[in-house]
Amino acid sequence: MLTETLQRVADARGGILGVEPGLVIEPDESWTPVAELLRPPYPRLRELVAQTAARWNAPLHVGAALFWKTYGYWHAMPMALGWALDGRVPIMRLADTYMKPSEAGVTIGATRVSWASGGPAIAGALEESQRPLVQVIAAMAKVGERTLWGSTAEAFAHPLTQIVQADYMALLREIGSPVDGLIEPSDDGYFRRTCCLWITLPDAEACGSCCVLRPREGRPAPAAP
């Protein structure tokens, strides 16, 4: 069910999707093992962050946050959809996961995928496959880990409002730390409690979920444009 849904999303986006719809790949030289990004002194990761910063004419820490927003989204999105569709969650172990730059920012696939269920399994996947990258990116680019985890939290909320309707707040509670508490529901949408730093770019408009748009207590939310 999940792979069929991912293929439908890819077709609707003209083939531009940041995760292989079938999830499993046979990597060629265009793919980079994600474990390689964690090899000191992190030359490939530094290159990807620098490329993202250059693309948006952004400072390094903003480029790092935007790179993570893209990578974290495509890594988490299949787990969110699997949880919502039939409870079968795809787990891509760090040692089996590959990535490459693409029109979607990055595309992710794995040589092997296992299946689990429930928030605790997703929490374990984040601990094993995302936390090491979050820690290195945070230290390398001087960007807060909470900022980066906010993007992962949104990666669970967004597909469950835009692709499959499901209770993303329940999912975030099931997962727990470090993503629970970083998203706040609002009417038919949600707000982040951290900023992805996109708004710091020259002439950039705030994302619809940006924390700067989040209404303060006693004040109404801004009207939609």
PDB file of N, CA, C and O in Angstrom, residues 97-170:
ATOM      1  N   THR A  97      21.214   2.732   3.842  1.00  0.00           N
ATOM      2  CA  THR A  97      20.569   3.877   3.210  1.00  0.00           C
ATOM      3  C   THR A  97      21.546   4.653   2.334  1.00  0.00           C
ATOM      4  O   THR A  97      22.704   4.860   2.709  1.00  0.00           O
ATOM      5  N   TYR A  98      21.032   5.087   1.184  1.00  0.00           N
ATOM      6  CA  TYR A  98      21.816   5.857   0.216  1.00  0.00           C
ATOM      7  C   TYR A  98      21.053   7.122  -0.146  1.00  0.00           C
ATOM      8  O   TYR A  98      19.832   7.185  -0.002  1.00  0.00           O
ATOM      9  N   MET A  99      21.785   8.127  -0.611  1.00  0.00           N
ATOM     10  CA  MET A  99      21.153   9.367  -1.047  1.00  0.00           C
ATOM     11  C   MET A  99      21.887   9.923  -2.248  1.00  0.00           C
ATOM     12  O   MET A  99      23.048   9.578  -2.502  1.00  0.00           O
ATOM     13  N   LYS A 100      21.207  10.791  -2.992  1.00  0.00           N
ATOM     14  CA  LYS A 100      21.845  11.521  -4.084  1.00  0.00           C
ATOM     15  C   LYS A 100      21.102  12.830  -4.281  1.00  0.00           C
ATOM     16  O   LYS A 100      19.891  12.916  -4.022  1.00  0.00           O
ATOM     17  N   PRO A 101      21.798  13.888  -4.696  1.00  0.00           N
ATOM     18  CA  PRO A 101      21.117  15.136  -5.024  1.00  0.00           C
ATOM     19  C   PRO A 101      20.137  14.902  -6.176  1.00  0.00           C
ATOM     20  O   PRO A 101      20.382  14.083  -7.067  1.00  0.00           O
ATOM     21  N   SER A 102      19.024  15.613  -6.158  1.00  0.00           N
ATOM     22  CA  SER A 102      18.004  15.434  -7.189  1.00  0.00           C
ATOM     23  C   SER A 102      17.165  16.697  -7.277  1.00  0.00           C
ATOM     24  O   SER A 102      17.349  17.652  -6.516  1.00  0.00           O
ATOM     25  N   GLU A 103      16.205  16.688  -8.194  1.00  0.00           N
ATOM     26  CA  GLU A 103      15.303  17.827  -8.328  1.00  0.00           C
ATOM     27  C   GLU A 103      14.447  18.014  -7.085  1.00  0.00           C
ATOM     28  O   GLU A 103      13.894  19.095  -6.860  1.00  0.00           O
ATOM     29  N   ALA A 104      14.312  16.979  -6.277  1.00  0.00           N
ATOM     30  CA  ALA A 104      13.568  17.088  -5.022  1.00  0.00           C
ATOM     31  C   ALA A 104      14.455  17.587  -3.888  1.00  0.00           C
ATOM     32  O   ALA A 104      14.007  17.678  -2.752  1.00  0.00           O
ATOM     33  N   GLY A 105      15.682  17.937  -4.193  1.00  0.00           N
ATOM     34  CA  GLY A 105      16.686  18.314  -3.185  1.00  0.00           C
ATOM     35  C   GLY A 105      17.625  17.151  -2.973  1.00  0.00           C
ATOM     36  O   GLY A 105      18.807  17.221  -3.280  1.00  0.00           O
ATOM     37  N   VAL A 106      17.098  16.086  -2.434  1.00  0.00           N
ATOM     38  CA  VAL A 106      17.804  14.807  -2.367  1.00  0.00           C
ATOM     39  C   VAL A 106      16.801  13.705  -2.647  1.00  0.00           C
ATOM     40  O   VAL A 106      15.589  13.898  -2.514  1.00  0.00           O
ATOM     41  N   THR A 107      17.295  12.554  -3.035  1.00  0.00           N
ATOM     42  CA  THR A 107      16.468  11.354  -3.132  1.00  0.00           C
ATOM     43  C   THR A 107      17.124  10.277  -2.285  1.00  0.00           C
ATOM     44  O   THR A 107      18.341  10.126  -2.284  1.00  0.00           O
ATOM     45  N   ILE A 108      16.294   9.550  -1.556  1.00  0.00           N
ATOM     46  CA  ILE A 108      16.754   8.547  -0.607  1.00  0.00           C
ATOM     47  C   ILE A 108      16.219   7.178  -1.011  1.00  0.00           C
ATOM     48  O   ILE A 108      15.092   7.050  -1.501  1.00  0.00           O
ATOM     49  N   GLY A 109      17.027   6.158  -0.828  1.00  0.00           N
ATOM     50  CA  GLY A 109      16.613   4.778  -1.025  1.00  0.00           C
ATOM     51  C   GLY A 109      17.487   3.882  -0.175  1.00  0.00           C
ATOM     52  O   GLY A 109      18.458   4.346   0.437  1.00  0.00           O
ATOM     53  N   ALA A 110      17.163   2.621  -0.127  1.00  0.00           N
ATOM     54  CA  ALA A 110      17.941   1.688   0.701  1.00  0.00           C
ATOM     55  C   ALA A 110      18.101   0.363  -0.017  1.00  0.00           C
ATOM     56  O   ALA A 110      17.259  -0.037  -0.823  1.00  0.00           O
ATOM     57  N   THR A 111      19.189  -0.298   0.269  1.00  0.00           N
ATOM     58  CA  THR A 111      19.410  -1.611  -0.315  1.00  0.00           C
ATOM     59  C   THR A 111      18.560  -2.683   0.366  1.00  0.00           C
ATOM     60  O   THR A 111      18.349  -3.753  -0.186  1.00  0.00           O
ATOM     61  N   ARG A 112      18.070  -2.351   1.547  1.00  0.00           N
ATOM     62  CA  ARG A 112      17.215  -3.293   2.274  1.00  0.00           C
ATOM     63  C   ARG A 112      16.309  -2.498   3.200  1.00  0.00           C
ATOM     64  O   ARG A 112      16.729  -1.517   3.819  1.00  0.00           O
ATOM     65  N   VAL A 113      15.049  -2.886   3.293  1.00  0.00           N
ATOM     66  CA  VAL A 113      14.083  -2.228   4.163  1.00  0.00           C
ATOM     67  C   VAL A 113      13.420  -3.288   5.030  1.00  0.00           C
ATOM     68  O   VAL A 113      13.013  -4.348   4.534  1.00  0.00           O
ATOM     69  N   SER A 114      13.329  -3.031   6.318  1.00  0.00           N
ATOM     70  CA  SER A 114      12.573  -3.907   7.207  1.00  0.00           C
ATOM     71  C   SER A 114      11.276  -3.199   7.586  1.00  0.00           C
ATOM     72  O   SER A 114      11.130  -1.989   7.373  1.00  0.00           O
ATOM     73  N   TRP A 115      10.350  -3.953   8.123  1.00  0.00           N
ATOM     74  CA  TRP A 115       9.031  -3.390   8.432  1.00  0.00           C
ATOM     75  C   TRP A 115       8.733  -3.578   9.903  1.00  0.00           C
ATOM     76  O   TRP A 115       8.996  -4.642  10.478  1.00  0.00           O
ATOM     77  N   ALA A 116       8.195  -2.536  10.520  1.00  0.00           N
ATOM     78  CA  ALA A 116       7.859  -2.564  11.936  1.00  0.00           C
ATOM     79  C   ALA A 116       6.506  -1.871  12.102  1.00  0.00           C
ATOM     80  O   ALA A 116       5.821  -1.568  11.122  1.00  0.00           O
ATOM     81  N   SER A 117       6.127  -1.601  13.333  1.00  0.00           N
ATOM     82  CA  SER A 117       4.875  -0.900  13.581  1.00  0.00           C
ATOM     83  C   SER A 117       5.003  -0.057  14.842  1.00  0.00           C
ATOM     84  O   SER A 117       5.772  -0.381  15.749  1.00  0.00           O
ATOM     85  N   GLY A 118       4.261   1.056  14.839  1.00  0.00           N
ATOM     86  CA  GLY A 118       4.162   1.864  16.041  1.00  0.00           C
ATOM     87  C   GLY A 118       5.218   2.943  16.187  1.00  0.00           C
ATOM     88  O   GLY A 118       6.296   2.898  15.582  1.00  0.00           O
ATOM     89  N   GLY A 119       4.883   3.922  17.024  1.00  0.00           N
ATOM     90  CA  GLY A 119       5.769   5.037  17.270  1.00  0.00           C
ATOM     91  C   GLY A 119       7.122   4.661  17.838  1.00  0.00           C
ATOM     92  O   GLY A 119       8.140   5.244  17.447  1.00  0.00           O
ATOM     93  N   PRO A 120       7.193   3.699  18.774  1.00  0.00           N
ATOM     94  CA  PRO A 120       8.506   3.334  19.305  1.00  0.00           C
ATOM     95  C   PRO A 120       9.474   2.843  18.231  1.00  0.00           C
ATOM     96  O   PRO A 120      10.677   3.110  18.308  1.00  0.00           O
ATOM     97  N   ALA A 121       8.968   2.135  17.217  1.00  0.00           N
ATOM     98  CA  ALA A 121       9.846   1.688  16.130  1.00  0.00           C
ATOM     99  C   ALA A 121      10.374   2.879  15.345  1.00  0.00           C
ATOM    100  O   ALA A 121      11.540   2.914  14.945  1.00  0.00           O
ATOM    101  N   ILE A 122       9.509   3.881  15.131  1.00  0.00           N
ATOM    102  CA  ILE A 122       9.948   5.091  14.437  1.00  0.00           C
ATOM    103  C   ILE A 122      10.968   5.840  15.288  1.00  0.00           C
ATOM    104  O   ILE A 122      11.975   6.341  14.777  1.00  0.00           O
ATOM    105  N   ALA A 123      10.721   5.912  16.591  1.00  0.00           N
ATOM    106  CA  ALA A 123      11.679   6.569  17.488  1.00  0.00           C
ATOM    107  C   ALA A 123      13.039   5.903  17.393  1.00  0.00           C
ATOM    108  O   ALA A 123      14.080   6.577  17.372  1.00  0.00           O
ATOM    109  N   GLY A 124      13.049   4.580  17.319  1.00  0.00           N
ATOM    110  CA  GLY A 124      14.314   3.866  17.181  1.00  0.00           C
ATOM    111  C   GLY A 124      15.004   4.171  15.871  1.00  0.00           C
ATOM    112  O   GLY A 124      16.236   4.307  15.819  1.00  0.00           O
ATOM    113  N   ALA A 125      14.209   4.307  14.803  1.00  0.00           N
ATOM    114  CA  ALA A 125      14.787   4.643  13.502  1.00  0.00           C
ATOM    115  C   ALA A 125      15.394   6.040  13.517  1.00  0.00           C
ATOM    116  O   ALA A 125      16.468   6.270  12.941  1.00  0.00           O
ATOM    117  N   LEU A 126      14.735   6.979  14.173  1.00  0.00           N
ATOM    118  CA  LEU A 126      15.283   8.335  14.271  1.00  0.00           C
ATOM    119  C   LEU A 126      16.578   8.340  15.085  1.00  0.00           C
ATOM    120  O   LEU A 126      17.535   9.040  14.744  1.00  0.00           O
ATOM    121  N   GLU A 127      16.587   7.576  16.145  1.00  0.00           N
ATOM    122  CA  GLU A 127      17.783   7.515  16.996  1.00  0.00           C
ATOM    123  C   GLU A 127      18.971   6.952  16.222  1.00  0.00           C
ATOM    124  O   GLU A 127      20.091   7.447  16.323  1.00  0.00           O
ATOM    125  N   GLU A 128      18.709   5.913  15.424  1.00  0.00           N
ATOM    126  CA  GLU A 128      19.789   5.230  14.725  1.00  0.00           C
ATOM    127  C   GLU A 128      20.212   5.955  13.451  1.00  0.00           C
ATOM    128  O   GLU A 128      21.406   6.013  13.139  1.00  0.00           O
ATOM    129  N   SER A 129      19.244   6.542  12.736  1.00  0.00           N
ATOM    130  CA  SER A 129      19.539   7.057  11.395  1.00  0.00           C
ATOM    131  C   SER A 129      19.534   8.575  11.267  1.00  0.00           C
ATOM    132  O   SER A 129      20.134   9.103  10.346  1.00  0.00           O
ATOM    133  N   GLN A 130      18.838   9.270  12.173  1.00  0.00           N
ATOM    134  CA  GLN A 130      18.810  10.727  12.070  1.00  0.00           C
ATOM    135  C   GLN A 130      19.653  11.420  13.133  1.00  0.00           C
ATOM    136  O   GLN A 130      20.332  12.407  12.841  1.00  0.00           O
ATOM    137  N   ARG A 131      19.634  10.924  14.350  1.00  0.00           N
ATOM    138  CA  ARG A 131      20.356  11.639  15.415  1.00  0.00           C
ATOM    139  C   ARG A 131      21.837  11.844  15.100  1.00  0.00           C
ATOM    140  O   ARG A 131      22.360  12.950  15.319  1.00  0.00           O
ATOM    141  N   PRO A 132      22.559  10.851  14.572  1.00  0.00           N
ATOM    142  CA  PRO A 132      23.971  11.103  14.270  1.00  0.00           C
ATOM    143  C   PRO A 132      24.160  12.247  13.278  1.00  0.00           C
ATOM    144  O   PRO A 132      25.072  13.070  13.436  1.00  0.00           O
ATOM    145  N   LEU A 133      23.300  12.339  12.275  1.00  0.00           N
ATOM    146  CA  LEU A 133      23.400  13.429  11.305  1.00  0.00           C
ATOM    147  C   LEU A 133      23.038  14.760  11.943  1.00  0.00           C
ATOM    148  O   LEU A 133      23.702  15.782  11.698  1.00  0.00           O
ATOM    149  N   VAL A 134      21.990  14.779  12.749  1.00  0.00           N
ATOM    150  CA  VAL A 134      21.594  16.010  13.436  1.00  0.00           C
ATOM    151  C   VAL A 134      22.745  16.529  14.297  1.00  0.00           C
ATOM    152  O   VAL A 134      23.061  17.730  14.298  1.00  0.00           O
ATOM    153  N   GLN A 135      23.389  15.650  15.027  1.00  0.00           N
ATOM    154  CA  GLN A 135      24.468  16.073  15.917  1.00  0.00           C
ATOM    155  C   GLN A 135      25.652  16.633  15.138  1.00  0.00           C
ATOM    156  O   GLN A 135      26.224  17.671  15.511  1.00  0.00           O
ATOM    157  N   VAL A 136      26.024  15.974  14.039  1.00  0.00           N
ATOM    158  CA  VAL A 136      27.154  16.454  13.241  1.00  0.00           C
ATOM    159  C   VAL A 136      26.821  17.771  12.572  1.00  0.00           C
ATOM    160  O   VAL A 136      27.626  18.722  12.577  1.00  0.00           O
ATOM    161  N   ILE A 137      25.640  17.889  11.970  1.00  0.00           N
ATOM    162  CA  ILE A 137      25.247  19.132  11.298  1.00  0.00           C
ATOM    163  C   ILE A 137      25.187  20.282  12.290  1.00  0.00           C
ATOM    164  O   ILE A 137      25.653  21.395  12.010  1.00  0.00           O
ATOM    165  N   ALA A 138      24.611  20.032  13.460  1.00  0.00           N
ATOM    166  CA  ALA A 138      24.504  21.078  14.472  1.00  0.00           C
ATOM    167  C   ALA A 138      25.873  21.594  14.887  1.00  0.00           C
ATOM    168  O   ALA A 138      26.104  22.808  14.993  1.00  0.00           O
ATOM    169  N   ALA A 139      26.800  20.681  15.129  1.00  0.00           N
ATOM    170  CA  ALA A 139      28.139  21.080  15.552  1.00  0.00           C
ATOM    171  C   ALA A 139      28.919  21.735  14.417  1.00  0.00           C
ATOM    172  O   ALA A 139      29.638  22.716  14.634  1.00  0.00           O
ATOM    173  N   MET A 140      28.763  21.208  13.221  1.00  0.00           N
ATOM    174  CA  MET A 140      29.523  21.691  12.074  1.00  0.00           C
ATOM    175  C   MET A 140      29.098  23.091  11.659  1.00  0.00           C
ATOM    176  O   MET A 140      29.924  23.932  11.314  1.00  0.00           O
ATOM    177  N   ALA A 141      27.783  23.352  11.690  1.00  0.00           N
ATOM    178  CA  ALA A 141      27.260  24.618  11.154  1.00  0.00           C
ATOM    179  C   ALA A 141      26.743  25.556  12.231  1.00  0.00           C
ATOM    180  O   ALA A 141      26.231  26.637  11.912  1.00  0.00           O
ATOM    181  N   LYS A 142      26.876  25.169  13.488  1.00  0.00           N
ATOM    182  CA  LYS A 142      26.420  26.009  14.602  1.00  0.00           C
ATOM    183  C   LYS A 142      24.934  26.348  14.465  1.00  0.00           C
ATOM    184  O   LYS A 142      24.514  27.505  14.501  1.00  0.00           O
ATOM    185  N   VAL A 143      24.139  25.310  14.292  1.00  0.00           N
ATOM    186  CA  VAL A 143      22.688  25.462  14.245  1.00  0.00           C
ATOM    187  C   VAL A 143      22.106  24.552  15.313  1.00  0.00           C
ATOM    188  O   VAL A 143      22.613  23.458  15.558  1.00  0.00           O
ATOM    189  N   GLY A 144      21.063  25.006  15.987  1.00  0.00           N
ATOM    190  CA  GLY A 144      20.535  24.265  17.116  1.00  0.00           C
ATOM    191  C   GLY A 144      19.915  22.934  16.737  1.00  0.00           C
ATOM    192  O   GLY A 144      19.220  22.829  15.723  1.00  0.00           O
ATOM    193  N   GLU A 145      20.162  21.918  17.555  1.00  0.00           N
ATOM    194  CA  GLU A 145      19.566  20.610  17.290  1.00  0.00           C
ATOM    195  C   GLU A 145      18.039  20.683  17.340  1.00  0.00           C
ATOM    196  O   GLU A 145      17.355  20.006  16.561  1.00  0.00           O
ATOM    197  N   ARG A 146      17.493  21.507  18.228  1.00  0.00           N
ATOM    198  CA  ARG A 146      16.030  21.612  18.320  1.00  0.00           C
ATOM    199  C   ARG A 146      15.448  22.163  17.021  1.00  0.00           C
ATOM    200  O   ARG A 146      14.377  21.742  16.583  1.00  0.00           O
ATOM    201  N   THR A 147      16.170  23.097  16.396  1.00  0.00           N
ATOM    202  CA  THR A 147      15.744  23.616  15.097  1.00  0.00           C
ATOM    203  C   THR A 147      15.667  22.493  14.074  1.00  0.00           C
ATOM    204  O   THR A 147      14.703  22.390  13.299  1.00  0.00           O
ATOM    205  N   LEU A 148      16.673  21.633  14.052  1.00  0.00           N
ATOM    206  CA  LEU A 148      16.706  20.532  13.095  1.00  0.00           C
ATOM    207  C   LEU A 148      15.622  19.504  13.395  1.00  0.00           C
ATOM    208  O   LEU A 148      14.938  19.026  12.479  1.00  0.00           O
ATOM    209  N   TRP A 149      15.428  19.180  14.657  1.00  0.00           N
ATOM    210  CA  TRP A 149      14.381  18.224  15.007  1.00  0.00           C
ATOM    211  C   TRP A 149      13.000  18.783  14.697  1.00  0.00           C
ATOM    212  O   TRP A 149      12.055  18.017  14.423  1.00  0.00           O
ATOM    213  N   GLY A 150      12.853  20.106  14.710  1.00  0.00           N
ATOM    214  CA  GLY A 150      11.568  20.697  14.326  1.00  0.00           C
ATOM    215  C   GLY A 150      11.205  20.361  12.895  1.00  0.00           C
ATOM    216  O   GLY A 150      10.035  20.145  12.561  1.00  0.00           O
ATOM    217  N   SER A 151      12.211  20.317  12.027  1.00  0.00           N
ATOM    218  CA  SER A 151      11.956  19.936  10.633  1.00  0.00           C
ATOM    219  C   SER A 151      11.568  18.467  10.528  1.00  0.00           C
ATOM    220  O   SER A 151      10.717  18.104   9.707  1.00  0.00           O
ATOM    221  N   THR A 152      12.172  17.612  11.334  1.00  0.00           N
ATOM    222  CA  THR A 152      11.767  16.210  11.342  1.00  0.00           C
ATOM    223  C   THR A 152      10.333  16.083  11.844  1.00  0.00           C
ATOM    224  O   THR A 152       9.535  15.320  11.279  1.00  0.00           O
ATOM    225  N   ALA A 153       9.985  16.831  12.885  1.00  0.00           N
ATOM    226  CA  ALA A 153       8.611  16.783  13.398  1.00  0.00           C
ATOM    227  C   ALA A 153       7.621  17.179  12.310  1.00  0.00           C
ATOM    228  O   ALA A 153       6.575  16.540  12.131  1.00  0.00           O
ATOM    229  N   GLU A 154       7.955  18.234  11.561  1.00  0.00           N
ATOM    230  CA  GLU A 154       7.057  18.663  10.485  1.00  0.00           C
ATOM    231  C   GLU A 154       6.985  17.613   9.383  1.00  0.00           C
ATOM    232  O   GLU A 154       5.963  17.473   8.705  1.00  0.00           O
ATOM    233  N   ALA A 155       8.048  16.843   9.208  1.00  0.00           N
ATOM    234  CA  ALA A 155       8.045  15.794   8.194  1.00  0.00           C
ATOM    235  C   ALA A 155       7.050  14.690   8.518  1.00  0.00           C
ATOM    236  O   ALA A 155       6.647  13.939   7.625  1.00  0.00           O
ATOM    237  N   PHE A 156       6.641  14.572   9.760  1.00  0.00           N
ATOM    238  CA  PHE A 156       5.571  13.649  10.114  1.00  0.00           C
ATOM    239  C   PHE A 156       4.202  14.313   9.988  1.00  0.00           C
ATOM    240  O   PHE A 156       3.229  13.670   9.600  1.00  0.00           O
ATOM    241  N   ALA A 157       4.118  15.605  10.287  1.00  0.00           N
ATOM    242  CA  ALA A 157       2.830  16.297  10.232  1.00  0.00           C
ATOM    243  C   ALA A 157       2.394  16.591   8.806  1.00  0.00           C
ATOM    244  O   ALA A 157       1.223  16.388   8.451  1.00  0.00           O
ATOM    245  N   HIS A 158       3.308  17.075   7.976  1.00  0.00           N
ATOM    246  CA  HIS A 158       2.927  17.538   6.641  1.00  0.00           C
ATOM    247  C   HIS A 158       2.270  16.460   5.781  1.00  0.00           C
ATOM    248  O   HIS A 158       1.183  16.678   5.228  1.00  0.00           O
ATOM    249  N   PRO A 159       2.874  15.271   5.611  1.00  0.00           N
ATOM    250  CA  PRO A 159       2.226  14.271   4.744  1.00  0.00           C
ATOM    251  C   PRO A 159       0.898  13.767   5.294  1.00  0.00           C
ATOM    252  O   PRO A 159       0.060  13.285   4.533  1.00  0.00           O
ATOM    253  N   LEU A 160       0.691  13.902   6.603  1.00  0.00           N
ATOM    254  CA  LEU A 160      -0.559  13.434   7.187  1.00  0.00           C
ATOM    255  C   LEU A 160      -1.641  14.501   7.152  1.00  0.00           C
ATOM    256  O   LEU A 160      -2.754  14.296   7.654  1.00  0.00           O
ATOM    257  N   THR A 161      -1.322  15.655   6.564  1.00  0.00           N
ATOM    258  CA  THR A 161      -2.338  16.653   6.255  1.00  0.00           C
ATOM    259  C   THR A 161      -2.498  16.837   4.756  1.00  0.00           C
ATOM    260  O   THR A 161      -3.568  17.217   4.288  1.00  0.00           O
ATOM    261  N   GLN A 162      -1.448  16.545   3.985  1.00  0.00           N
ATOM    262  CA  GLN A 162      -1.473  16.821   2.555  1.00  0.00           C
ATOM    263  C   GLN A 162      -1.627  15.587   1.670  1.00  0.00           C
ATOM    264  O   GLN A 162      -2.048  15.706   0.523  1.00  0.00           O
ATOM    265  N   ILE A 163      -1.276  14.420   2.166  1.00  0.00           N
ATOM    266  CA  ILE A 163      -1.322  13.208   1.337  1.00  0.00           C
ATOM    267  C   ILE A 163      -2.332  12.211   1.880  1.00  0.00           C
ATOM    268  O   ILE A 163      -3.221  11.752   1.154  1.00  0.00           O
ATOM    269  N   VAL A 164      -2.206  11.870   3.137  1.00  0.00           N
ATOM    270  CA  VAL A 164      -3.152  10.976   3.814  1.00  0.00           C
ATOM    271  C   VAL A 164      -3.591  11.668   5.098  1.00  0.00           C
ATOM    272  O   VAL A 164      -2.746  12.080   5.889  1.00  0.00           O
ATOM    273  N   GLN A 165      -4.882  11.825   5.281  1.00  0.00           N
ATOM    274  CA  GLN A 165      -5.369  12.480   6.493  1.00  0.00           C
ATOM    275  C   GLN A 165      -5.257  11.522   7.673  1.00  0.00           C
ATOM    276  O   GLN A 165      -5.819  10.426   7.654  1.00  0.00           O
ATOM    277  N   ALA A 166      -4.503  11.931   8.673  1.00  0.00           N
ATOM    278  CA  ALA A 166      -4.335  11.088   9.859  1.00  0.00           C
ATOM    279  C   ALA A 166      -3.941  11.972  11.037  1.00  0.00           C
ATOM    280  O   ALA A 166      -3.547  13.135  10.859  1.00  0.00           O
ATOM    281  N   ASP A 167      -4.025  11.422  12.218  1.00  0.00           N
ATOM    282  CA  ASP A 167      -3.770  12.174  13.448  1.00  0.00           C
ATOM    283  C   ASP A 167      -2.265  12.267  13.699  1.00  0.00           C
ATOM    284  O   ASP A 167      -1.684  11.456  14.414  1.00  0.00           O
ATOM    285  N   TYR A 168      -1.651  13.292  13.104  1.00  0.00           N
ATOM    286  CA  TYR A 168      -0.198  13.446  13.239  1.00  0.00           C
ATOM    287  C   TYR A 168       0.210  13.759  14.666  1.00  0.00           C
ATOM    288  O   TYR A 168       1.311  13.403  15.093  1.00  0.00           O
ATOM    289  N   MET A 169      -0.666  14.417  15.431  1.00  0.00           N
ATOM    290  CA  MET A 169      -0.316  14.709  16.816  1.00  0.00           C
ATOM    291  C   MET A 169      -0.234  13.410  17.624  1.00  0.00           C
ATOM    292  O   MET A 169       0.638  13.262  18.487  1.00  0.00           O
ATOM    293  N   ALA A 170      -1.127  12.466  17.331  1.00  0.00           N
ATOM    294  CA  ALA A 170      -1.057  11.171  18.004  1.00  0.00           C
ATOM    295  C   ALA A 170       0.244  10.460  17.640  1.00  0.00           C
ATOM    296  O   ALA A 170       0.880   9.832  18.490  1.00  0.00           O
TER     297      ALA A 170
END
